[in-house]
Tab-separated table of N, CA and C in Angstrom:
chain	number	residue	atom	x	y	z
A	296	UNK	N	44.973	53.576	3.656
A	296	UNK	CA	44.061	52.666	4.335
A	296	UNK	C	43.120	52.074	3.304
A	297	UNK	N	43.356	50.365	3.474
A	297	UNK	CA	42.043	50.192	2.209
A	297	UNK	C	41.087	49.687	3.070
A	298	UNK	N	39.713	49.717	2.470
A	298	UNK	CA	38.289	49.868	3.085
A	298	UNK	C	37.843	48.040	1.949
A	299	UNK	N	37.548	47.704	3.185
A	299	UNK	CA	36.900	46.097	3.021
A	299	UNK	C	35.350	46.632	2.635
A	300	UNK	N	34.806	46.065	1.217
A	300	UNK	CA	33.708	46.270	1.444
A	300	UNK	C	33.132	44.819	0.381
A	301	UNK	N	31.946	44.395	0.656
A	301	UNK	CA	31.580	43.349	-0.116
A	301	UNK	C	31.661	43.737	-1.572
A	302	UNK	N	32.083	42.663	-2.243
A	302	UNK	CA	31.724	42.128	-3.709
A	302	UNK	C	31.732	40.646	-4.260
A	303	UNK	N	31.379	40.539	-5.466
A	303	UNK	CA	31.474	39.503	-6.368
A	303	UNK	C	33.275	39.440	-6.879
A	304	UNK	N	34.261	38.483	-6.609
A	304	UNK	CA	35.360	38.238	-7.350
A	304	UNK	C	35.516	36.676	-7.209
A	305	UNK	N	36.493	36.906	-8.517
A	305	UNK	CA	37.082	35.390	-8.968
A	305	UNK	C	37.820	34.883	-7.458
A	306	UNK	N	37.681	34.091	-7.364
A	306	UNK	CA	38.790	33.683	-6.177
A	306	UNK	C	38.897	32.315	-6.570
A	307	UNK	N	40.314	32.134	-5.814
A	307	UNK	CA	40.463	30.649	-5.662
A	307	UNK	C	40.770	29.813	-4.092
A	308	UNK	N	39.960	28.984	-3.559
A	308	UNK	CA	39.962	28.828	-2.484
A	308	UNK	C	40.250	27.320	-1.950
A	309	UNK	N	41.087	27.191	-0.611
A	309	UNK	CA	41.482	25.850	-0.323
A	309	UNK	C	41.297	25.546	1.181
A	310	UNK	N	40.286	24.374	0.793
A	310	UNK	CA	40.023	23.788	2.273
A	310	UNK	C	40.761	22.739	2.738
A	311	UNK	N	41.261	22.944	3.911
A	311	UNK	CA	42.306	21.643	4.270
A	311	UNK	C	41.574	21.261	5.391
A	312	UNK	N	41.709	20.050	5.341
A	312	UNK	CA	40.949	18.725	6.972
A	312	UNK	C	42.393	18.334	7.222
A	313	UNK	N	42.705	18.275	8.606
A	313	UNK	CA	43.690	17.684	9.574
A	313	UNK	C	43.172	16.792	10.022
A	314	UNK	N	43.996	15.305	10.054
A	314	UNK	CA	43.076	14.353	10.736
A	314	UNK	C	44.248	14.077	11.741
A	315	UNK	N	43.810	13.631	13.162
A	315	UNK	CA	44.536	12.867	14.284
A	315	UNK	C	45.173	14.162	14.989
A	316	UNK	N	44.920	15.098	14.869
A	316	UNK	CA	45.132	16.137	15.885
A	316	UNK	C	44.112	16.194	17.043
A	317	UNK	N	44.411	16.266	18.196
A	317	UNK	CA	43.539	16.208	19.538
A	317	UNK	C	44.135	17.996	20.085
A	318	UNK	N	43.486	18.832	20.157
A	318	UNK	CA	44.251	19.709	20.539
A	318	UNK	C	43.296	20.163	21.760
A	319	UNK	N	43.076	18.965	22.548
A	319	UNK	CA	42.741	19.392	23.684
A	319	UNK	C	43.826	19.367	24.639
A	320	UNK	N	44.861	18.720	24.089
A	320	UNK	CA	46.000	18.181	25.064
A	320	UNK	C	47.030	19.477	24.686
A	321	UNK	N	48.190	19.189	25.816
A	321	UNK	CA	48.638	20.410	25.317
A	321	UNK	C	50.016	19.988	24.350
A	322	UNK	N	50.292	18.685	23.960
A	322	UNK	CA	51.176	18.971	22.955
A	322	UNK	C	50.249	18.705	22.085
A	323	UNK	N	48.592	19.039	21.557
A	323	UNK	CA	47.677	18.962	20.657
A	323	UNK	C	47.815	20.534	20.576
A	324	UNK	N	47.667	21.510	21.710
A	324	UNK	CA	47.903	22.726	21.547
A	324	UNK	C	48.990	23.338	20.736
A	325	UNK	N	49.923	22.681	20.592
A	325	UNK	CA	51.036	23.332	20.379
A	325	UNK	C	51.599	22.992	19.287
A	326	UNK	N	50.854	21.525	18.611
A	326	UNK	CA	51.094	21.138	17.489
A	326	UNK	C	50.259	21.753	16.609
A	327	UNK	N	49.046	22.171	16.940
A	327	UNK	CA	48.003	23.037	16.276
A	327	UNK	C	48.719	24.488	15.673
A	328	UNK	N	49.339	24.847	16.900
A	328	UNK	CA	49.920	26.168	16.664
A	328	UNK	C	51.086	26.322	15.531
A	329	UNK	N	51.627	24.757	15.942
A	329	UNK	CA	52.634	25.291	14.488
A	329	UNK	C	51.941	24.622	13.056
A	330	UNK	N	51.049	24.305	13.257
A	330	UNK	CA	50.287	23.946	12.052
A	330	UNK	C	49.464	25.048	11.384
A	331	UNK	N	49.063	26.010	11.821
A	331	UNK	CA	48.953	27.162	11.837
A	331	UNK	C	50.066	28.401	11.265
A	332	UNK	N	51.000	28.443	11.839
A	332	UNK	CA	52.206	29.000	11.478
A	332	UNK	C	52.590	28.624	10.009
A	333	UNK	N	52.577	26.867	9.908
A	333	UNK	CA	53.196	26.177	8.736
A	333	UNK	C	52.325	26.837	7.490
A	334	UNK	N	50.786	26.644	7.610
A	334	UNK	CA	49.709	26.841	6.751
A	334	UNK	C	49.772	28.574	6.102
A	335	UNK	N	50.131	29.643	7.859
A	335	UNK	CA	50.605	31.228	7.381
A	335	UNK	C	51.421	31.322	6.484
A	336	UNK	N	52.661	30.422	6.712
A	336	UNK	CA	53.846	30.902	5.997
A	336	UNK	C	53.256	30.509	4.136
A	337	UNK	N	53.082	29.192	4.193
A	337	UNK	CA	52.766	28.771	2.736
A	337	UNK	C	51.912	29.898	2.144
A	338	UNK	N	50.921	30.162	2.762
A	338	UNK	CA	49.875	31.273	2.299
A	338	UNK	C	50.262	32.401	1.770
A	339	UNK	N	51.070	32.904	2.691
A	339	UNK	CA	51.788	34.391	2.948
A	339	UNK	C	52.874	34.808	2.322
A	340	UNK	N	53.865	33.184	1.726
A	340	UNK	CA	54.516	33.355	0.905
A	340	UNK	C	54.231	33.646	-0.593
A	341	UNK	N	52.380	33.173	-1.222
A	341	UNK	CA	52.350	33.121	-2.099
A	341	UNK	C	51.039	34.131	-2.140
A	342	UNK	N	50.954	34.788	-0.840
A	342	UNK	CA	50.190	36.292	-1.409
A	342	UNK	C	48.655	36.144	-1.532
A	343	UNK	N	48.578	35.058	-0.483
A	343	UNK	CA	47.292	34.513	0.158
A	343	UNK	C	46.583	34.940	1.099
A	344	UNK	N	45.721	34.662	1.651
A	344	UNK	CA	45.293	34.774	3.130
A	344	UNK	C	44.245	33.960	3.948
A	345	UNK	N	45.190	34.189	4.782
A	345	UNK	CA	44.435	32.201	5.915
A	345	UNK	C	42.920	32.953	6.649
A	346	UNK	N	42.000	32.768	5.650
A	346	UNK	CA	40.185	33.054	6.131
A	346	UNK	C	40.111	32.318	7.699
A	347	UNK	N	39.978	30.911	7.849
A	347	UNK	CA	39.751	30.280	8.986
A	347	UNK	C	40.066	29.516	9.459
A	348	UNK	N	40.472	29.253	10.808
A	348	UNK	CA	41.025	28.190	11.515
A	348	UNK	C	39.986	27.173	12.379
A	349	UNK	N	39.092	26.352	12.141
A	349	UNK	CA	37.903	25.697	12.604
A	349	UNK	C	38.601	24.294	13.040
A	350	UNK	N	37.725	23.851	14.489
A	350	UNK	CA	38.226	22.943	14.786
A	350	UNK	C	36.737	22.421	15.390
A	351	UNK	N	36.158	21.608	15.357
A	351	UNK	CA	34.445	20.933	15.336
A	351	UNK	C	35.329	19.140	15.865
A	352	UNK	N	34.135	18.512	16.221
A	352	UNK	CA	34.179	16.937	15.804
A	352	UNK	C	34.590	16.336	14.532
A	353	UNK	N	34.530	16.732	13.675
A	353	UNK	CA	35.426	16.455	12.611
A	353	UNK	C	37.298	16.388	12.239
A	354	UNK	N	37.655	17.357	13.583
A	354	UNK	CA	39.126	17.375	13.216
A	354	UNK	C	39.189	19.066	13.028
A	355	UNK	N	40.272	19.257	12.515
A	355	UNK	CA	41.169	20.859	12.032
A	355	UNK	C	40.610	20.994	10.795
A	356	UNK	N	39.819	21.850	10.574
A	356	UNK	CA	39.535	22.636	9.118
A	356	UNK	C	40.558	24.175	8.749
A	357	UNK	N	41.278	24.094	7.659
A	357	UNK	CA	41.325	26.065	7.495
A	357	UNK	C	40.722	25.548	6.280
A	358	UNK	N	40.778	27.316	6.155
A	358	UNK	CA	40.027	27.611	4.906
A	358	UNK	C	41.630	28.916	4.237
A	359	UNK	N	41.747	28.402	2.995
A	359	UNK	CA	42.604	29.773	2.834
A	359	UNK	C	42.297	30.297	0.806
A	360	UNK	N	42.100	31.443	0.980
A	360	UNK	CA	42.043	32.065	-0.016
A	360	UNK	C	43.038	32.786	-0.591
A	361	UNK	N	43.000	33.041	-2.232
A	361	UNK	CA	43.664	33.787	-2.640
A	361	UNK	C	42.916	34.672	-4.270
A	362	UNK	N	42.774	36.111	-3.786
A	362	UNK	CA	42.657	36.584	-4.797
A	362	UNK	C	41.982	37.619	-4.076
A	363	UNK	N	41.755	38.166	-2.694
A	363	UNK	CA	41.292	38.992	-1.874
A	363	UNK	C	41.874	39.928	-1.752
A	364	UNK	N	41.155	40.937	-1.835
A	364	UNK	CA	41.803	42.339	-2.289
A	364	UNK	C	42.512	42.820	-0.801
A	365	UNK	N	43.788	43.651	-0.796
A	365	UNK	CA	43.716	44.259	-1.560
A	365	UNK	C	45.341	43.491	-3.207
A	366	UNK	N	45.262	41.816	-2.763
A	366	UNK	CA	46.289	41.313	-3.055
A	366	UNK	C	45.894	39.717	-3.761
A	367	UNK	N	45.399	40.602	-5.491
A	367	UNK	CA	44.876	39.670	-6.109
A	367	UNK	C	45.824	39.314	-7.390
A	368	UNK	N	45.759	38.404	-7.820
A	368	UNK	CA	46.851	38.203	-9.379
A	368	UNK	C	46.332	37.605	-10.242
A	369	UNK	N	46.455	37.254	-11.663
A	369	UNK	CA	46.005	36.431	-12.467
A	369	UNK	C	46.605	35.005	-12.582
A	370	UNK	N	47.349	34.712	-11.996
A	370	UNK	CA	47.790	33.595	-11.609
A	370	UNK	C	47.816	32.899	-10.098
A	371	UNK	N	46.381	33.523	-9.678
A	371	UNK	CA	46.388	32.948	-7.877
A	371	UNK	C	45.983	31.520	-7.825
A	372	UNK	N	45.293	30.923	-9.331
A	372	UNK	CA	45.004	29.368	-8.965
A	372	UNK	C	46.097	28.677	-9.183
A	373	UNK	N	47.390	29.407	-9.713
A	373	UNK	CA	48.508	28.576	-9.900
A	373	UNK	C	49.372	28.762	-8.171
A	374	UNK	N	49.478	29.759	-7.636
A	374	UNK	CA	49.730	30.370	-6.294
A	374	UNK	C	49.503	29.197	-5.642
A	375	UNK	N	47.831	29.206	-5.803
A	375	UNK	CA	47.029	28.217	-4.565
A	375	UNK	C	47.369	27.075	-5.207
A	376	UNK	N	47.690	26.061	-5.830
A	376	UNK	CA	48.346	24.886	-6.255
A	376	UNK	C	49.413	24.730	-5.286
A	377	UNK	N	50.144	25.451	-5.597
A	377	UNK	CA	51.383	25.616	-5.185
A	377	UNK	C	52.013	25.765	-3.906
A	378	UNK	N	50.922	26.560	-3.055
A	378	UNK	CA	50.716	27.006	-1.465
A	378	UNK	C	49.799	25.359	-0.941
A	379	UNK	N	48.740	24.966	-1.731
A	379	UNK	CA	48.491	23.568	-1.416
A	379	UNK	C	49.725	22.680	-1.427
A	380	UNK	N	50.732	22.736	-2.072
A	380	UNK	CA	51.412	21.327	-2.230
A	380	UNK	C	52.376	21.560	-1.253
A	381	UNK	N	52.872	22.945	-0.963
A	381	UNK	CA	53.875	22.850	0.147
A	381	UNK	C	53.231	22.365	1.628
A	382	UNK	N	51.806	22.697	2.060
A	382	UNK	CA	50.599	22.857	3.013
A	382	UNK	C	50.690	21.268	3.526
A	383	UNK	N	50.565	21.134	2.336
A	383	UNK	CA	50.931	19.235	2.132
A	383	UNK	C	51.611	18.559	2.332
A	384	UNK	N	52.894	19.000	2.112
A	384	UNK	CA	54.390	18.504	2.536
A	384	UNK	C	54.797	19.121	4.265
A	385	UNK	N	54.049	19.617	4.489
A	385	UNK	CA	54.416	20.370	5.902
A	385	UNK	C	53.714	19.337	6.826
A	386	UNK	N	52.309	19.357	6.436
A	386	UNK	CA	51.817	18.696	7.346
A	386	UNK	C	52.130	16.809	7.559
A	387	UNK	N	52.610	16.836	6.259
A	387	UNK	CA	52.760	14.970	6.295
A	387	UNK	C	54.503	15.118	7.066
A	388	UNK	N	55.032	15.999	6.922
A	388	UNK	CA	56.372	16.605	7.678
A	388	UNK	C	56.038	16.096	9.334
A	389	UNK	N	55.293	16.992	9.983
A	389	UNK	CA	54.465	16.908	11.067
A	389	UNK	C	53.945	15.910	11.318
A	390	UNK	N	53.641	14.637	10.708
A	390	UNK	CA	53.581	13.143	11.238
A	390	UNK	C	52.213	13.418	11.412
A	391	UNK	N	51.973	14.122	10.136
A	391	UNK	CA	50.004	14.062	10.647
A	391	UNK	C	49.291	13.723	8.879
A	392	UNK	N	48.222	13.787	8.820
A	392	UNK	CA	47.790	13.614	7.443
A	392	UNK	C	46.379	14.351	7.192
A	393	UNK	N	46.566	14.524	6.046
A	393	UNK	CA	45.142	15.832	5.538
A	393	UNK	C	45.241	15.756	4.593
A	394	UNK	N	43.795	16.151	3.980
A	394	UNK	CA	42.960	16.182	2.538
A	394	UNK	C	42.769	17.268	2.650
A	395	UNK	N	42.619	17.859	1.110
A	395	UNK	CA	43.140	19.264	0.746
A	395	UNK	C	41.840	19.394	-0.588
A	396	UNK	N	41.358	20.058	-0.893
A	396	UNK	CA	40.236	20.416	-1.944
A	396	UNK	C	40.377	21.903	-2.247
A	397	UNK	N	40.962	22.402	-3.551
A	397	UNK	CA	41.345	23.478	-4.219
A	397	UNK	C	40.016	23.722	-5.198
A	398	UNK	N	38.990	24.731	-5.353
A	398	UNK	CA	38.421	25.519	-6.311
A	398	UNK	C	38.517	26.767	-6.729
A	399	UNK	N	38.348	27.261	-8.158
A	399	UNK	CA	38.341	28.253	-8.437
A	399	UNK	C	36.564	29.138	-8.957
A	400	UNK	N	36.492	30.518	-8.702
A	400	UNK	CA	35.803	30.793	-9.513
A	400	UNK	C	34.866	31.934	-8.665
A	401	UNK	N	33.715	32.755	-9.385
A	401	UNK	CA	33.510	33.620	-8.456
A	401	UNK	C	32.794	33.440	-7.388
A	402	UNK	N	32.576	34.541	-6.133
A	402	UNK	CA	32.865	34.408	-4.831
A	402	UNK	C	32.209	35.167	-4.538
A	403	UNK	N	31.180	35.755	-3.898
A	403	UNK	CA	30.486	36.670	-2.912
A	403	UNK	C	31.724	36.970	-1.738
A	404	UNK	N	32.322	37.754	-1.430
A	404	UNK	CA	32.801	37.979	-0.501
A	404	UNK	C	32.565	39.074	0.530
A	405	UNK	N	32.774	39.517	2.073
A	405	UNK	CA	32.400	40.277	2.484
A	405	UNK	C	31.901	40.294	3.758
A	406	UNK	N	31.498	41.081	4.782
A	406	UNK	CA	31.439	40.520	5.974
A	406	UNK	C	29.896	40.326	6.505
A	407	UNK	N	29.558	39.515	6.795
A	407	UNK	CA	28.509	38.911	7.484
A	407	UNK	C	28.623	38.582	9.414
A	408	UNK	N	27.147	39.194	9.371
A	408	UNK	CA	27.074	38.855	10.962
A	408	UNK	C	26.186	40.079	11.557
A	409	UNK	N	26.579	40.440	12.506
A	409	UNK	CA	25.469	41.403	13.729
A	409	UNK	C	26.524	42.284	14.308
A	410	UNK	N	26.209	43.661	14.703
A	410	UNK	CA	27.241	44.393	15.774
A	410	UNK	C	27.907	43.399	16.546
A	411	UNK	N	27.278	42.275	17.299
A	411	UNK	CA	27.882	41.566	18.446
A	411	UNK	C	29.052	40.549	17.537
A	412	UNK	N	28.907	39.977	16.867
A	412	UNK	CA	30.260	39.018	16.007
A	412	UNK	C	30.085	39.292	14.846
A	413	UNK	N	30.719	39.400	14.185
A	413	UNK	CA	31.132	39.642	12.268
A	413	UNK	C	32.334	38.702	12.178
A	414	UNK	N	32.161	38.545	10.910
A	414	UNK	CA	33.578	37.749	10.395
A	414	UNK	C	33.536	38.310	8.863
A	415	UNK	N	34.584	38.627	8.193
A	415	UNK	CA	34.794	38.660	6.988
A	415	UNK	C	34.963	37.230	6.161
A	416	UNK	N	34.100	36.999	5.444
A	416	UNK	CA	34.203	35.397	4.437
A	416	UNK	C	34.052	35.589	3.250
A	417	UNK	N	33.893	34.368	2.706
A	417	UNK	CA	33.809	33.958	1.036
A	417	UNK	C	32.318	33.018	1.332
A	418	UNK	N	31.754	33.451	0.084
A	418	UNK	CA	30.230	32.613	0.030
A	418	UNK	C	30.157	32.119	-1.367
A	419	UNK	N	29.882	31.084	-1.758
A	419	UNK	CA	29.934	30.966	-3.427
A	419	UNK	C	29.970	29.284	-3.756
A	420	UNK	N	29.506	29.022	-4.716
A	420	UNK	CA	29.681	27.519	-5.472
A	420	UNK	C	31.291	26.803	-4.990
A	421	UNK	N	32.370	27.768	-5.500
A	421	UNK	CA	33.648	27.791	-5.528
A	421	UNK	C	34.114	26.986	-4.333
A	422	UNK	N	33.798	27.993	-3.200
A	422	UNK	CA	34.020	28.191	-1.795
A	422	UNK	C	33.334	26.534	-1.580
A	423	UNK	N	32.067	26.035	-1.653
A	423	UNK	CA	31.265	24.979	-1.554
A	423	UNK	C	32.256	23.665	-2.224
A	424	UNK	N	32.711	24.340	-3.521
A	424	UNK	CA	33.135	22.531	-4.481
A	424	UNK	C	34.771	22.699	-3.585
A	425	UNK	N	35.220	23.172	-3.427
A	425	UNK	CA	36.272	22.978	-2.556
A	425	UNK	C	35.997	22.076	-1.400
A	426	UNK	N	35.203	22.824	-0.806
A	426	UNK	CA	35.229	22.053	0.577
A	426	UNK	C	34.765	20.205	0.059
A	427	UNK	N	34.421	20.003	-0.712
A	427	UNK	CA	32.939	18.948	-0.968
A	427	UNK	C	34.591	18.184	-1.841
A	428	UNK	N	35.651	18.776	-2.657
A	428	UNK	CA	36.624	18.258	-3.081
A	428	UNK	C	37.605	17.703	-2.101
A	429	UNK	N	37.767	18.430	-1.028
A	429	UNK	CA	38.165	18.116	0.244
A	429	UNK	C	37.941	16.728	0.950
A	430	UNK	N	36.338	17.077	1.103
A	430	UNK	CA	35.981	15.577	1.825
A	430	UNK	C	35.877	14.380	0.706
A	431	UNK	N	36.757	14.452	-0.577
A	431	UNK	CA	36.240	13.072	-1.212
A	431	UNK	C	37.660	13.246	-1.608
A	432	UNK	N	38.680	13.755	-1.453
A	432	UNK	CA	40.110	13.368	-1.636
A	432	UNK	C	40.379	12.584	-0.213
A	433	UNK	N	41.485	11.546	-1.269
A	433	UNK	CA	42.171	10.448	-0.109
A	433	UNK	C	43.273	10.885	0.778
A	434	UNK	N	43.690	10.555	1.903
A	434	UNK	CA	44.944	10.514	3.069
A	434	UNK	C	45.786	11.320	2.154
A	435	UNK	N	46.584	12.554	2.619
A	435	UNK	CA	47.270	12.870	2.250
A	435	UNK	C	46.952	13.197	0.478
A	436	UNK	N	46.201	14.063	0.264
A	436	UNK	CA	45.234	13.930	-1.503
A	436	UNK	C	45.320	15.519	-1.643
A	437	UNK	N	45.311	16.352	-2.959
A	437	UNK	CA	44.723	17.360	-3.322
A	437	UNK	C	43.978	17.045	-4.232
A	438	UNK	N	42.668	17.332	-4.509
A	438	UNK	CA	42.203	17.252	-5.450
A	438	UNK	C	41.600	19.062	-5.592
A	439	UNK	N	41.463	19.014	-6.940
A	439	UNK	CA	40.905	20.390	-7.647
A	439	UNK	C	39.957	20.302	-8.650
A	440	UNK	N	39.092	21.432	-8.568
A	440	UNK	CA	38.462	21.327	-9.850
A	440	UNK	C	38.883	22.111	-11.358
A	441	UNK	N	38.280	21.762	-12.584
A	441	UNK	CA	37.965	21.964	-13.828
A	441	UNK	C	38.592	23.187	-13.913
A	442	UNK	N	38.295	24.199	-13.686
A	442	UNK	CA	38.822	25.835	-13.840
A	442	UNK	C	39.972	25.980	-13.032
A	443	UNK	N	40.753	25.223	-11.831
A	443	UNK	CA	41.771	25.483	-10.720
A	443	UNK	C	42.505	24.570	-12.395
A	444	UNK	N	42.415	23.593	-13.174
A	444	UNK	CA	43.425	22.627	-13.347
A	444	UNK	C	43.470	23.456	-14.760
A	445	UNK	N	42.446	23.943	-15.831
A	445	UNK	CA	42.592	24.734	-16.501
A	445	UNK	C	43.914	26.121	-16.689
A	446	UNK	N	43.650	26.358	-15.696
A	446	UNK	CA	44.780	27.832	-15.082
A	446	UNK	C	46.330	27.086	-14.778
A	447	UNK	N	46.420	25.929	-14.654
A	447	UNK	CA	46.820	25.410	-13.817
A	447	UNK	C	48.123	24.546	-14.633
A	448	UNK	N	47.274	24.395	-15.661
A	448	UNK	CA	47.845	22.447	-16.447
A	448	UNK	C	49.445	23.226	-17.160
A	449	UNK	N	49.215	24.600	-17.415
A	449	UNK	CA	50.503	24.982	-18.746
A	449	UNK	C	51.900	24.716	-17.535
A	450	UNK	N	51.989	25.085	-16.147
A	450	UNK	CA	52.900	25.041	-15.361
A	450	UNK	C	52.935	23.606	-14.751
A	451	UNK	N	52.022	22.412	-15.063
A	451	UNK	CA	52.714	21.474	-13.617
A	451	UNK	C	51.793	20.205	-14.480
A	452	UNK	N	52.430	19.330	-14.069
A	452	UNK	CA	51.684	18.061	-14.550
A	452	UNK	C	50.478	17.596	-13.427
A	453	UNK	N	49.190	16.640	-13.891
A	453	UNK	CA	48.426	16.789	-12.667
A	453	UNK	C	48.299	15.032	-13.460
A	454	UNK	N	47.328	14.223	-12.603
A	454	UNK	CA	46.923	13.169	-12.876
A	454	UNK	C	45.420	13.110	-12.766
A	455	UNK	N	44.718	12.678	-13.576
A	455	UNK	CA	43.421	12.518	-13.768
A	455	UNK	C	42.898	11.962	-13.366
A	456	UNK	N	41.752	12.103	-12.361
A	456	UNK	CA	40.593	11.219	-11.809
A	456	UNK	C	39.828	10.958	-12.933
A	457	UNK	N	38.759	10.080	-12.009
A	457	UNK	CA	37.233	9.843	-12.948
A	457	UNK	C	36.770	10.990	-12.442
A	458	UNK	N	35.596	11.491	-13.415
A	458	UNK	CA	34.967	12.561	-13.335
A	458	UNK	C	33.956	11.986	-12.145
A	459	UNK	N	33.135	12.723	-11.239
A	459	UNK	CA	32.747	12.316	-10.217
A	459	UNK	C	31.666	14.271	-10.201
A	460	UNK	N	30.208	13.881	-9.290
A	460	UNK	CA	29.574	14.718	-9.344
A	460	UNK	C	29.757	14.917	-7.521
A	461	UNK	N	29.724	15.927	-7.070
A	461	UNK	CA	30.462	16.214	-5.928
A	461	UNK	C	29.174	16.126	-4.732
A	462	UNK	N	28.899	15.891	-3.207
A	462	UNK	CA	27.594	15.438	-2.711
A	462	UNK	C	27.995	16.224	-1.936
């Protein structure tokens, strides 16, 4: 049995936005669900794990991490590249479109909340330039930062933005 308890680790983390999903309807329900499934498998294949499934006025948010114990590697920002690009191809598969924002780096992790709700999360800069990479990548976009493309560049070719300070 392993015992969840807070710390400081490297992680690398990926926020995905779904846009044009209504999942109030019920083939919105059900398209959600396998969007969900699609996002597990990519994750799960590469030894990840899907943190959150959020759905607000904004559209479909997850959040998925990799480097959470008890199933961490030295190559999880290449993982999470990689679990992003299939995430990517699934969902534009699905006749839908999403922006994707990949960071690396360390992470407060651990569970927060009250006896009445807890959730286990990630808290950190990392966790933040992801999401903030997210909302400034285009239709169908991954963008990553500096340390994700570092880890990243010896396995895969990437294309270069302008450098940009993140809001």
């Amino acid at each position: 049995l392993y015992c969840i308890s807070n710390e400081v680790r490297r992680l690398t983390c990926i926020f995905i936005s779904v846009k044009g999903l209504d999942i109030s309807t019920h083939y919105g329900s059900r398209t959600a669900h396998q969007l969900m499934q699609l996002v597990q498998k990519a994750a799960y294949t590469m030894e990840g794990s899907v943190n959150k499934f959020l759905v607000d006025d904004k559209g479909v948010l997850l959040l998925v991490i990799f480097g959470l114990p008890p199933v961490y590697h030295l190559d999880d920002p290449l993982r999470a590249v990689l679990a992003g690009l299939r995430i990517l191809d699934s969902i534009r598969f699905m006749g839908l479109s999403s922006s994707i924002g990949i960071g690396t780096g360390r992470v407060w992790i651990g569970t927060v909340g009250c006896d009445i709700r807890k959730e286990y999360t990630a808290l950190g800069d990392a966790v933040n330039l992801s999401a903030r990479l997210m909302a400034r990548a285009g239709e169908n976009e991954i963008l990553c930062d500096l340390k994700t493309y570092e880890e990243c560049n010896h396995a895969m070719q990437f294309q270069q933005r302008e450098s940009f300070y993140p809001k």
